[in-house]
PDB file of C-alpha atoms in Angstrom:
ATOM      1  CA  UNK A   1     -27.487   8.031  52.449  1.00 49.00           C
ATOM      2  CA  UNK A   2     -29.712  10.997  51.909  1.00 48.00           C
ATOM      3  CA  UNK A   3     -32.370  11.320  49.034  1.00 42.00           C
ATOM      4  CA  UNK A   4     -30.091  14.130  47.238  1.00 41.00           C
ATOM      5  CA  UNK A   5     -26.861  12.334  47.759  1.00 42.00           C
ATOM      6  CA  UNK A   6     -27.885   9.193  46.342  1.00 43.00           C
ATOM      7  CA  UNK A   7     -29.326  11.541  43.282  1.00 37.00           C
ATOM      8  CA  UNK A   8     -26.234  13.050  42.674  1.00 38.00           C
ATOM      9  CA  UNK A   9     -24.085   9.929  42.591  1.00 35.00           C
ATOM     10  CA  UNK A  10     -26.790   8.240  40.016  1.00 33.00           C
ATOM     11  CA  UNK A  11     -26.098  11.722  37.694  1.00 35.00           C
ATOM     12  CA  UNK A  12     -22.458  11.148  38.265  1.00 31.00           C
ATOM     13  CA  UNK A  13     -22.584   7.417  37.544  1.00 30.00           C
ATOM     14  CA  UNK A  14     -25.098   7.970  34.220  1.00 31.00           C
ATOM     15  CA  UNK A  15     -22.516  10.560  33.047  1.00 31.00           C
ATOM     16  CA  UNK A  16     -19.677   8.512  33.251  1.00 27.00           C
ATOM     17  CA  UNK A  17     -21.770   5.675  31.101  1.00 28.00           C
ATOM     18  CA  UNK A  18     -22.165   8.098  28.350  1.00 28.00           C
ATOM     19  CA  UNK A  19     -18.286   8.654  27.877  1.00 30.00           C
ATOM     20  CA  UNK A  20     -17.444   7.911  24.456  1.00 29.00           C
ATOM     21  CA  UNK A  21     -15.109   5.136  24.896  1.00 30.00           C
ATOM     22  CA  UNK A  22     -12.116   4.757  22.584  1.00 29.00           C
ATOM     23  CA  UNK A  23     -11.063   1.084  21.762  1.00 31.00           C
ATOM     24  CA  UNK A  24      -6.849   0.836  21.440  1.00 35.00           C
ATOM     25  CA  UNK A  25      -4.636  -1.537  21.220  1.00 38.00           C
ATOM     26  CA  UNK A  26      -1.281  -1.546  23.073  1.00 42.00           C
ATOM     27  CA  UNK A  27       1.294  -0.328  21.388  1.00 53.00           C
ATOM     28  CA  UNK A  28      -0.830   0.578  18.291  1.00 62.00           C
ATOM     29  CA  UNK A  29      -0.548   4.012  16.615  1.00 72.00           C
ATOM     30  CA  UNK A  30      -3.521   6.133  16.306  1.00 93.00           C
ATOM     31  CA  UNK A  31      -5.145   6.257  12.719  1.00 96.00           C
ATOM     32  CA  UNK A  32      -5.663   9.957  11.195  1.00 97.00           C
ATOM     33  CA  UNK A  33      -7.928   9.281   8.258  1.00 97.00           C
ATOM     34  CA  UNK A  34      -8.780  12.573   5.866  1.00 97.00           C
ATOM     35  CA  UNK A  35      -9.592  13.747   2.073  1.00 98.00           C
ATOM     36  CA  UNK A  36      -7.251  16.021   0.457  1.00 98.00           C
ATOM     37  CA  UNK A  37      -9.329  18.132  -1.924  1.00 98.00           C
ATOM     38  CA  UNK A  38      -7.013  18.827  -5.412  1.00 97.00           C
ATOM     39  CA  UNK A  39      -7.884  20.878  -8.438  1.00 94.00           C
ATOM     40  CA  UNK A  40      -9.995  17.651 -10.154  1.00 94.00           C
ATOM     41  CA  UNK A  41      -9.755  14.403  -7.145  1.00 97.00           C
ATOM     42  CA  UNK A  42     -10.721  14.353  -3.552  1.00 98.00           C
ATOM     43  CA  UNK A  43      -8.205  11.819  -1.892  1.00 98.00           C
ATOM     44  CA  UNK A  44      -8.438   9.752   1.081  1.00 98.00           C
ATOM     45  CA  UNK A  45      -5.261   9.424   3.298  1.00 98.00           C
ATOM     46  CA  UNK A  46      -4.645   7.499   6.388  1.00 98.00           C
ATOM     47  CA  UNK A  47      -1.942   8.619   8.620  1.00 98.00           C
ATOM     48  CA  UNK A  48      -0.190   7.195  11.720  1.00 98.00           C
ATOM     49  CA  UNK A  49       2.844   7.033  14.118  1.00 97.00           C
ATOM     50  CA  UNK A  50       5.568   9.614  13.823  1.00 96.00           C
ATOM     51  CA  UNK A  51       9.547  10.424  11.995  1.00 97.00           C
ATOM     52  CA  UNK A  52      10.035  10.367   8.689  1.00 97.00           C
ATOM     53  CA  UNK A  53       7.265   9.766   6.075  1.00 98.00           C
ATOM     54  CA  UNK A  54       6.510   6.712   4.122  1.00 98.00           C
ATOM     55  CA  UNK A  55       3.407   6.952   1.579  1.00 98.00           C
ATOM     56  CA  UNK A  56       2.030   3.416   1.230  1.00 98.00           C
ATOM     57  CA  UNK A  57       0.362   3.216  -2.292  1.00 98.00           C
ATOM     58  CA  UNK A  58      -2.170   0.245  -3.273  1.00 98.00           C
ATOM     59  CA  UNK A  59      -2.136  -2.819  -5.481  1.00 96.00           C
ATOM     60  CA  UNK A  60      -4.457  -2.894  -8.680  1.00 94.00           C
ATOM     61  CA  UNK A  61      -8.508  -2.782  -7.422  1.00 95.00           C
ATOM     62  CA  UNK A  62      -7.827  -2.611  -3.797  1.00 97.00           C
ATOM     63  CA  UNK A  63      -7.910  -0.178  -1.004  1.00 98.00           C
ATOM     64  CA  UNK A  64      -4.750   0.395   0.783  1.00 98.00           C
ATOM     65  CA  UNK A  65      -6.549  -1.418   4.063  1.00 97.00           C
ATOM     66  CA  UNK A  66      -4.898  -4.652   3.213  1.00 98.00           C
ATOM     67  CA  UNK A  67      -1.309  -3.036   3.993  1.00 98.00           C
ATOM     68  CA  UNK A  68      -2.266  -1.962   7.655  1.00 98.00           C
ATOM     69  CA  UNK A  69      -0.011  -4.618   9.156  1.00 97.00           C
ATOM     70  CA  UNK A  70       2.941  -3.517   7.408  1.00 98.00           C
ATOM     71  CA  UNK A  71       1.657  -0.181   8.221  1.00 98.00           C
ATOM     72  CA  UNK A  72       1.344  -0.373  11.973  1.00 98.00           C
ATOM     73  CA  UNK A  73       4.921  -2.092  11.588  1.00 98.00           C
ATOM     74  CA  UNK A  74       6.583   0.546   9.975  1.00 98.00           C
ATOM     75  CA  UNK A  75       5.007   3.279  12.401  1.00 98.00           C
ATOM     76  CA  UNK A  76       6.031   1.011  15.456  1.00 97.00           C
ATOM     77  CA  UNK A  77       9.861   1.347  13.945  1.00 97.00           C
ATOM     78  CA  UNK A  78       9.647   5.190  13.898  1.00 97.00           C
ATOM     79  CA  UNK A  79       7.887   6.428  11.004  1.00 98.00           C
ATOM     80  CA  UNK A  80       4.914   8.607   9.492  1.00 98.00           C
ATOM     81  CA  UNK A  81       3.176   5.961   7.209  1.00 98.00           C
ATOM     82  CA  UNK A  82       0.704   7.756   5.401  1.00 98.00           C
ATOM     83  CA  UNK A  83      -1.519   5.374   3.224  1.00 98.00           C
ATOM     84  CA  UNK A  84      -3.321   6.572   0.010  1.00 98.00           C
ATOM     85  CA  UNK A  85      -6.719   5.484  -1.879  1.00 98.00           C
ATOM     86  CA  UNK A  86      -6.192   6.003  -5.603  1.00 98.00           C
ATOM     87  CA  UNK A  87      -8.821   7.837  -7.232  1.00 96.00           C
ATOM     88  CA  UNK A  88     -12.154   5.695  -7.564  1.00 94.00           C
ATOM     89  CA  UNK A  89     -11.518   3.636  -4.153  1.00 96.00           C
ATOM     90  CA  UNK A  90     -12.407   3.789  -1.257  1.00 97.00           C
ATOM     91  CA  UNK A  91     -13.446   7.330  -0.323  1.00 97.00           C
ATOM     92  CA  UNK A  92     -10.858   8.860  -3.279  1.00 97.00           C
ATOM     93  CA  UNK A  93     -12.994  10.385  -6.279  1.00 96.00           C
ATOM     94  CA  UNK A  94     -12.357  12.086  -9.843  1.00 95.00           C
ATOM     95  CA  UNK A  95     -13.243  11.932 -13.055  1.00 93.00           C
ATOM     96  CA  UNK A  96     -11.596   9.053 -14.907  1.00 90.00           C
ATOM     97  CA  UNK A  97     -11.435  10.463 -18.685  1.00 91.00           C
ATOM     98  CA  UNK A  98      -7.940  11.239 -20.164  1.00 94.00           C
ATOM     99  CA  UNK A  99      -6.180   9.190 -16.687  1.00 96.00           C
ATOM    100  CA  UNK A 100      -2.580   8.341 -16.664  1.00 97.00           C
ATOM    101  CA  UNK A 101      -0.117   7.048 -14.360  1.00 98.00           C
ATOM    102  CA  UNK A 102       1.016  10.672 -14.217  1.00 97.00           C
ATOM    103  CA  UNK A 103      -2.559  11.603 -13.229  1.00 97.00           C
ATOM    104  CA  UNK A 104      -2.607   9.276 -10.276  1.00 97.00           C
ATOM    105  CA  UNK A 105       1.057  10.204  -9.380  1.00 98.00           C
ATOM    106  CA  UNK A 106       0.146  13.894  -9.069  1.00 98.00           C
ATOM    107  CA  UNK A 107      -2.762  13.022  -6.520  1.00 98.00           C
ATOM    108  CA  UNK A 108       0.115  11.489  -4.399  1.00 98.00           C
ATOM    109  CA  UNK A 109       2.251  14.215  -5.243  1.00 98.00           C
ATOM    110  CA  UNK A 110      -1.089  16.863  -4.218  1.00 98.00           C
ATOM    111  CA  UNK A 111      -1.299  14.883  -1.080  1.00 98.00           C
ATOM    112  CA  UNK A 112       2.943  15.091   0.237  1.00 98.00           C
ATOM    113  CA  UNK A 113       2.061  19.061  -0.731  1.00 98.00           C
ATOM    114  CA  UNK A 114      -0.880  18.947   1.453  1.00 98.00           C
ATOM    115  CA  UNK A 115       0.086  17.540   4.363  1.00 98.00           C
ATOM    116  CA  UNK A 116       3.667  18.839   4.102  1.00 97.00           C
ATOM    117  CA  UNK A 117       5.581  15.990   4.527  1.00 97.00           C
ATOM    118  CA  UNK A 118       8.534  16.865   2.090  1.00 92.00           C
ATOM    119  CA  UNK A 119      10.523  14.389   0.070  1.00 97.00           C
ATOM    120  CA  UNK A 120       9.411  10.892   1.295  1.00 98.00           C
ATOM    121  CA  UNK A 121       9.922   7.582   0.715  1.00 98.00           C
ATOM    122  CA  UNK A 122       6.898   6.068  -1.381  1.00 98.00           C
ATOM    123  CA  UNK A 123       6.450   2.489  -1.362  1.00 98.00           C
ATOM    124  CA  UNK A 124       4.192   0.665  -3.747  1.00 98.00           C
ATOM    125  CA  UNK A 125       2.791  -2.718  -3.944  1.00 97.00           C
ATOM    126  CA  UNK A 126       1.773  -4.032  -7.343  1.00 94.00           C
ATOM    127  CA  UNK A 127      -0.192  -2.045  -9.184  1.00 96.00           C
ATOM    128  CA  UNK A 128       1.057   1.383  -6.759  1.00 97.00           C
ATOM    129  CA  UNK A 129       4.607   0.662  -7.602  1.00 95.00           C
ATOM    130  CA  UNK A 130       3.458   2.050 -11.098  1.00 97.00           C
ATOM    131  CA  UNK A 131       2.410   5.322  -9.682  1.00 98.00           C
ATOM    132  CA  UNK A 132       5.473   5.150  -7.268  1.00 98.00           C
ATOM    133  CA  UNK A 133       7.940   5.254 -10.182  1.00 98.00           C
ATOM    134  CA  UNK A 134       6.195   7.618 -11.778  1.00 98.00           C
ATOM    135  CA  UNK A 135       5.991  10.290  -8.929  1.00 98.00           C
ATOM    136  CA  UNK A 136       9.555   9.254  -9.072  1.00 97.00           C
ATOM    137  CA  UNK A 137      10.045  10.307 -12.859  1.00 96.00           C
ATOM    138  CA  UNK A 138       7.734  13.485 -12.644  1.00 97.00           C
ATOM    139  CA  UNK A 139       8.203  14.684  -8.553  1.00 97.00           C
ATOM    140  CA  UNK A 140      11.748  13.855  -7.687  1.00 97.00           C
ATOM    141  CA  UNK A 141      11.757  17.119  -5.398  1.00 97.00           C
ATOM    142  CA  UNK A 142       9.242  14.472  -3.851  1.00 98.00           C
ATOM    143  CA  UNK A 143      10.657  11.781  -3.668  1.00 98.00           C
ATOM    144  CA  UNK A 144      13.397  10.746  -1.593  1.00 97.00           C
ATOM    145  CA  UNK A 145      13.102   7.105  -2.155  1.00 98.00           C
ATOM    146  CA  UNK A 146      11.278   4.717  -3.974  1.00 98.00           C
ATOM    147  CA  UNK A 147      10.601   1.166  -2.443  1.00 98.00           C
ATOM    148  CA  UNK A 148       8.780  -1.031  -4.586  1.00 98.00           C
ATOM    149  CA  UNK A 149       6.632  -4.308  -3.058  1.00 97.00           C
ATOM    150  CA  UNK A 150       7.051  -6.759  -6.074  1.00 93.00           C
ATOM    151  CA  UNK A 151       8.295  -5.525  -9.350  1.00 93.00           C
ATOM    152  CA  UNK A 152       6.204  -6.751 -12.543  1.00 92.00           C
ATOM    153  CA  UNK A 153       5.644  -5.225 -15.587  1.00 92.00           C
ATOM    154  CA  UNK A 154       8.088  -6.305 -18.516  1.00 94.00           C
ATOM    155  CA  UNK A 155       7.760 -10.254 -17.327  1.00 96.00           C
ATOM    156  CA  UNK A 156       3.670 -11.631 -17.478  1.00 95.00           C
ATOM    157  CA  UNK A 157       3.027 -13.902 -15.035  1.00 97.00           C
ATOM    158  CA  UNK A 158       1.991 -17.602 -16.735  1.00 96.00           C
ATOM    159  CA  UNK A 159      -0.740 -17.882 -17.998  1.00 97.00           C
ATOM    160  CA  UNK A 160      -2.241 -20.341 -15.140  1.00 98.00           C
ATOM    161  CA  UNK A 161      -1.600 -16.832 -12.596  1.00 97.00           C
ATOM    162  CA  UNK A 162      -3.260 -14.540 -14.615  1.00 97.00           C
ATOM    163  CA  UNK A 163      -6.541 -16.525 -14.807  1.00 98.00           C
ATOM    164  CA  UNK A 164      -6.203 -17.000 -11.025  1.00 98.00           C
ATOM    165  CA  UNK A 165      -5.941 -13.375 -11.005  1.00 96.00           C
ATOM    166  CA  UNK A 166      -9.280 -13.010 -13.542  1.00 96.00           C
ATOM    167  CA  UNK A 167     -11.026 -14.935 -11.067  1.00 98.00           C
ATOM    168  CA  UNK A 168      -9.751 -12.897  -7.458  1.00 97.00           C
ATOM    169  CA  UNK A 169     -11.357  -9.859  -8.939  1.00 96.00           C
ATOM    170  CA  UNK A 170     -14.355 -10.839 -10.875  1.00 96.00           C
ATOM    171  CA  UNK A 171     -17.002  -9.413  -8.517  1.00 95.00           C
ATOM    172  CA  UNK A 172     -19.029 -12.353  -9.522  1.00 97.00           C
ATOM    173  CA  UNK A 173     -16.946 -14.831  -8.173  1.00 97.00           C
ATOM    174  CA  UNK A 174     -17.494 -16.627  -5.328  1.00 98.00           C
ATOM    175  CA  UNK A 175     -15.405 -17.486  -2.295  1.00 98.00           C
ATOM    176  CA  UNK A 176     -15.208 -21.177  -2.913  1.00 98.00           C
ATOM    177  CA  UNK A 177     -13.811 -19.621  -6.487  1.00 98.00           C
ATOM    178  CA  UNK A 178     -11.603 -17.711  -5.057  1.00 98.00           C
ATOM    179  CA  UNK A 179      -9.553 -19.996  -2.367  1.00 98.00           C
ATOM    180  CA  UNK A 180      -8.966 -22.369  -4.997  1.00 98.00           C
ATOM    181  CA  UNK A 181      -6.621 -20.138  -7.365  1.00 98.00           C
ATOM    182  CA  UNK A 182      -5.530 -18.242  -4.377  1.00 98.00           C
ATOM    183  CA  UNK A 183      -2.602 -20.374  -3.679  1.00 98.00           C
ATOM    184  CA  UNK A 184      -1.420 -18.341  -6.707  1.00 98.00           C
ATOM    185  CA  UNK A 185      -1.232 -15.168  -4.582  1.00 98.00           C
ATOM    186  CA  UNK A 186       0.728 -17.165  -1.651  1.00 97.00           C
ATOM    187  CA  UNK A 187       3.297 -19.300  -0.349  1.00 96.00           C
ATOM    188  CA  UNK A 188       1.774 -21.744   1.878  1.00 96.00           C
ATOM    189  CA  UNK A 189      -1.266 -22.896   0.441  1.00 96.00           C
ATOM    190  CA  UNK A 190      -2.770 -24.026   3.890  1.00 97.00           C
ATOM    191  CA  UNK A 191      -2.764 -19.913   4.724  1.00 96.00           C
ATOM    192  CA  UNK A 192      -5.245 -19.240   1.989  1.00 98.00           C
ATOM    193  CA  UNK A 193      -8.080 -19.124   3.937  1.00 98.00           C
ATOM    194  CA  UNK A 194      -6.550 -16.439   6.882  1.00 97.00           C
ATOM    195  CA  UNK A 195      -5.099 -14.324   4.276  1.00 98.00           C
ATOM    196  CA  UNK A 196      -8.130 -13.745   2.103  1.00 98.00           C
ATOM    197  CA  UNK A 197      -9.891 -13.149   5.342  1.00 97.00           C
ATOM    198  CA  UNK A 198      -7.870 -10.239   5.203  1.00 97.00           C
ATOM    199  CA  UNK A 199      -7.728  -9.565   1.415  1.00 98.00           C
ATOM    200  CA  UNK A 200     -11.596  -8.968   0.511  1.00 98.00           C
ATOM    201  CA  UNK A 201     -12.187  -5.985   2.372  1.00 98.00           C
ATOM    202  CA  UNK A 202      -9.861  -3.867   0.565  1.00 98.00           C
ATOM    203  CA  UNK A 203     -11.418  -5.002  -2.736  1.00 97.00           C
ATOM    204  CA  UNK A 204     -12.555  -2.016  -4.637  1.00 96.00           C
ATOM    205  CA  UNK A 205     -13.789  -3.007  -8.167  1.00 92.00           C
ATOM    206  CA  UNK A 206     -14.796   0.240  -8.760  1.00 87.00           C
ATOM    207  CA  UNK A 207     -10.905   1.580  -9.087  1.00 92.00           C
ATOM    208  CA  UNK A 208     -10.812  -0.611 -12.145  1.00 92.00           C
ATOM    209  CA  UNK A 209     -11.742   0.996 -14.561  1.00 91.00           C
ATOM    210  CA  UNK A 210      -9.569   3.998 -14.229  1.00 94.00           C
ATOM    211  CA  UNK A 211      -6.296   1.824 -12.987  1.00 95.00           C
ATOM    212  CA  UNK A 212      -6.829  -0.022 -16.317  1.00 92.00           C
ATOM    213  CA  UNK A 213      -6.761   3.156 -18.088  1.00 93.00           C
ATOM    214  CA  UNK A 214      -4.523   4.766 -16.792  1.00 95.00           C
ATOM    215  CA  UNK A 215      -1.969   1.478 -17.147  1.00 94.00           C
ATOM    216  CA  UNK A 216      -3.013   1.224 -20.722  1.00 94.00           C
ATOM    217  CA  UNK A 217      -2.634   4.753 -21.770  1.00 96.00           C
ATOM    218  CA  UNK A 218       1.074   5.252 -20.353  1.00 97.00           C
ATOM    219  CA  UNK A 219       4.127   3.906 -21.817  1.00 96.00           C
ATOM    220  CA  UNK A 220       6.207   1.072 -20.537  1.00 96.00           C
ATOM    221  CA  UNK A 221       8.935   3.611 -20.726  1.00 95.00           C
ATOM    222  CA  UNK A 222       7.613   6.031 -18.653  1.00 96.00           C
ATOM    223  CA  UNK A 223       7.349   4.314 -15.696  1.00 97.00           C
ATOM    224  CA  UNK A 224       9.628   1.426 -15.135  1.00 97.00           C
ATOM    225  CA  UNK A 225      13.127   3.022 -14.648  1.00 97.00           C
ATOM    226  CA  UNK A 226      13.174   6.289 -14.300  1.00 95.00           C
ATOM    227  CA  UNK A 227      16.575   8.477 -14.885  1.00 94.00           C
ATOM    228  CA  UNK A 228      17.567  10.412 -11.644  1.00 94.00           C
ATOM    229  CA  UNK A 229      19.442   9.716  -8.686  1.00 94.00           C
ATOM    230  CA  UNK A 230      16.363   8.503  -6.688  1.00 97.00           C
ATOM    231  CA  UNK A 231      17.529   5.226  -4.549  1.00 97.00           C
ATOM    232  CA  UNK A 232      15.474   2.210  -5.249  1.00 98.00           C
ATOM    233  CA  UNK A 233      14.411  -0.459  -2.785  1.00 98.00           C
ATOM    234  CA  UNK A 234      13.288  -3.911  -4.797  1.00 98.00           C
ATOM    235  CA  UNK A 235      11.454  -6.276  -2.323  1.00 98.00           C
ATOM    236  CA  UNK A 236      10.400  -9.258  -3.812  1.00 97.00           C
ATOM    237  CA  UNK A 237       8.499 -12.612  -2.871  1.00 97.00           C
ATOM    238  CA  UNK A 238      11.178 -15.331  -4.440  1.00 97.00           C
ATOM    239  CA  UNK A 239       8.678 -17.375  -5.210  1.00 97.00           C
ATOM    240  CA  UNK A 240       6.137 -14.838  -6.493  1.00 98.00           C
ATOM    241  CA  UNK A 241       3.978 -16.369  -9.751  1.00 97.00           C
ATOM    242  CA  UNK A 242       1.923 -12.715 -10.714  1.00 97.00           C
ATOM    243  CA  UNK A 243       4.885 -10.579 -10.529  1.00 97.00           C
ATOM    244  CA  UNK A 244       7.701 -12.629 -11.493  1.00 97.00           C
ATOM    245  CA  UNK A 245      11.304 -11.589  -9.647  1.00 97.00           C
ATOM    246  CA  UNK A 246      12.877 -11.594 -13.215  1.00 97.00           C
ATOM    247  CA  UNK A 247      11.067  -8.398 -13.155  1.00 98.00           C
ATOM    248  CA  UNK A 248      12.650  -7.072  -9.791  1.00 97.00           C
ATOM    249  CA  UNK A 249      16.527  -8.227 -10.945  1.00 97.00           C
ATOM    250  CA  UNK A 250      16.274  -6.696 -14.527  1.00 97.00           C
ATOM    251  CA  UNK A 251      15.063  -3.640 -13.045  1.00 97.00           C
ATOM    252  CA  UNK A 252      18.222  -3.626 -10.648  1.00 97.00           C
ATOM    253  CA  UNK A 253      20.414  -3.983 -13.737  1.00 97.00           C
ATOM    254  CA  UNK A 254      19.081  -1.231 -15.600  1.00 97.00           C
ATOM    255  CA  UNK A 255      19.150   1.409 -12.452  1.00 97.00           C
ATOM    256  CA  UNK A 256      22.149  -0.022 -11.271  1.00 97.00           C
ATOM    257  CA  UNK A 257      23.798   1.151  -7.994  1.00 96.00           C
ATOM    258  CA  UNK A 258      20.578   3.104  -7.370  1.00 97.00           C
ATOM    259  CA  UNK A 259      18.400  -0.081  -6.560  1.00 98.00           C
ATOM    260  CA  UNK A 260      18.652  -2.383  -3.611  1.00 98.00           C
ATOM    261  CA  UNK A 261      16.944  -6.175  -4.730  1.00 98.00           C
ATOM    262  CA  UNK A 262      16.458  -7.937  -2.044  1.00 98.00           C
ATOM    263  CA  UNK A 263      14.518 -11.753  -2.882  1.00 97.00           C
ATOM    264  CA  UNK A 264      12.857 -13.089   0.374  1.00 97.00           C
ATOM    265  CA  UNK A 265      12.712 -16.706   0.695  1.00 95.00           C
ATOM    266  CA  UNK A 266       9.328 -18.156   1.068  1.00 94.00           C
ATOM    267  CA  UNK A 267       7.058 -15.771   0.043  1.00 96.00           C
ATOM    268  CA  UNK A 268       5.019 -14.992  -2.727  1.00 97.00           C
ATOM    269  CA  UNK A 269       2.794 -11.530  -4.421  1.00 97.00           C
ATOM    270  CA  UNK A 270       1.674 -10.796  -1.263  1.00 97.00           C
ATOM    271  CA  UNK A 271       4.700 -10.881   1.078  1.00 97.00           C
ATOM    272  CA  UNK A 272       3.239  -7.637   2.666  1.00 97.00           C
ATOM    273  CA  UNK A 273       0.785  -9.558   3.917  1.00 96.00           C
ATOM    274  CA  UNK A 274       1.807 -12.648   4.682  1.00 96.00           C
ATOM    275  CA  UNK A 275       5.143 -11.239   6.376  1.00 96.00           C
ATOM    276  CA  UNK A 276       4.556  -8.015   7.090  1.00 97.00           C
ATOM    277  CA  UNK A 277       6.988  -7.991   9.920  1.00 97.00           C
ATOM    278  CA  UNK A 278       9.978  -9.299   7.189  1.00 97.00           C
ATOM    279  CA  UNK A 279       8.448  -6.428   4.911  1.00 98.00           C
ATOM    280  CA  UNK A 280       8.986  -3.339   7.334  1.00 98.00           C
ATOM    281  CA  UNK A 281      12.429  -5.078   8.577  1.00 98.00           C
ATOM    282  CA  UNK A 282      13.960  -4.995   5.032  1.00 98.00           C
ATOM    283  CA  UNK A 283      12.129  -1.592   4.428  1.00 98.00           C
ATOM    284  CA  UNK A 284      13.689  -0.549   7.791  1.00 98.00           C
ATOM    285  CA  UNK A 285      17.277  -1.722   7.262  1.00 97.00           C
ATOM    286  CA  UNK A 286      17.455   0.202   3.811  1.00 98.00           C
ATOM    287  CA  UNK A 287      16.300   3.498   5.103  1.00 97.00           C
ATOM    288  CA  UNK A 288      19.113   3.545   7.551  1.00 95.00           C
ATOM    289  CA  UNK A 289      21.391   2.370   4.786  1.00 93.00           C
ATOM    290  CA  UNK A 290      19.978   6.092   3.104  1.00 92.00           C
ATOM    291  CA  UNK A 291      20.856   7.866   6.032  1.00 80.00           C
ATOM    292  CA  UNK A 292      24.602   6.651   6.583  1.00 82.00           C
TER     293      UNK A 292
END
């Protein structure tokens, strides 16, 4: 091979090197991450597959990272699943003075607007099915459904849970700390380990501050069962110990034919990430349910 052959195929060869290579995984949807810019909060979205919307909202402290299984689930099965960061996580700022519920719901509400997704189904685990009723309650041009991961809020977990929950999301506490109350969080004990593996990367301690204020500051009655005809989805661990599923069945009492409760067998507060196959299969089989 001549001298200026041989160059060329080196340039070629040292050009195809620097490609920017794109890691995937088959069958995964591709992850759109952005910040919505509102009158007072920047929010930070993350937005795969395709069909029609579901806004993932976040526990209590957390980022929504944590619900990516149930995510990539959900957008496997045919829909837009658009996950949120409530203000102080993640990449999500604004100022925290004067925050409600109804503050945080109109950043969710800001973000549908923005990226015009119309009435969607919101879907809230925890502390986000808070801010899911009350987007609910305030948007329901919105809202087309609300599906809420584990109900809590009139019934306190035992005392025993909550100081397992003190100790999750103390900042100062350590590992060892936290696999021995995490059991709490979790049906099979032996799983701890895996699942908090996956749990401490979407802890945000700086959200607490304003998710505790805003909590405090709003009403029981605002929030938990709102009038309308918005269709409720109630998916609930049976053997949950933070959010007990007294919570989830007096809620379907008081909204009656509007709410769905459906208790899973063998699983616990965090059923969306323990099962989130189960999760996006119940979540799945009541959206078609909406569309009959």
């Amino acid at each position: 091979m001549n001298p200026t052959k041989r160059l060329a195929m080196l340039a070629l060869f040292a050009a195809w090197l620097a490609l920017p290579v794109t890691a995937t995984v088959a069958g995964a949807p591709t992850v759109e991450t952005g910040l919505v810019e509102l009158k007072d909060s920047k929010i930070e979205y993350f937005s795969r597959g395709e069909g029609e919307p579901i806004v993932l909202l976040p526990g209590g402290t957390l980022k929504v990272g944590y619900l990516d299984g149930l995510a990539e689930a959900l957008a496997k099965a045919g829909h837009r699943v658009v996950g949120i960061n409530f203000r102080g996580s993640g990449k999500s700022t604004g100022p925290s003075d004067g925050v409600t519920l109804q503050t945080m719901a109109d950043d969710v509400a800001g973000v549908i607007k923005a990226l015009n997704l119309g009435p969607v189904n919101v879907a809230g685990n925890d502390f986000g099915n808070r801010v899911a009723r009350m987007l609910a309650a305030s948007h329901p041009e919105l809202t087309r459904s609300v599906i809420l991961l584990a109900a809590g809020g009139k019934i306190q977990p035992a005392p025993p849970a909550a100081k397992a929950l003190g100790i999750i999301f103390n900042p100062a506490s350590t590992d060892a700390d936290i696999l021995a109350v995490f059991p709490f969080l979790v049906s099979n004990p032996a799983d701890s380990e895996r699942l908090w593996k996956l749990f401490k990367p979407s802890l945000d301690p700086g959200a607490a501050a304003i998710e505790k204020a805003a909590a405090e500051s709003t009403p029981l009655d605002a929030w938990w069962a709102p009038p309308g005809e918005t269709k409720y989805l109630i998916v609930q661990g049976a053997e949950d110990q933070i959010a007990p599923p007294e919570n989830g069945e007096q809620l379907q009492k008081e909204l009656g034919d509007r709410a769905t409760l459906v208790n899973v067998p063998g699983a616990a507060h965090l059923l969306p990430l323990e099962q989130p196959d189960e999760a996006a299969s119940r979540i799945v089989d009541f959206l078609r349910e909406l569309d009959r």
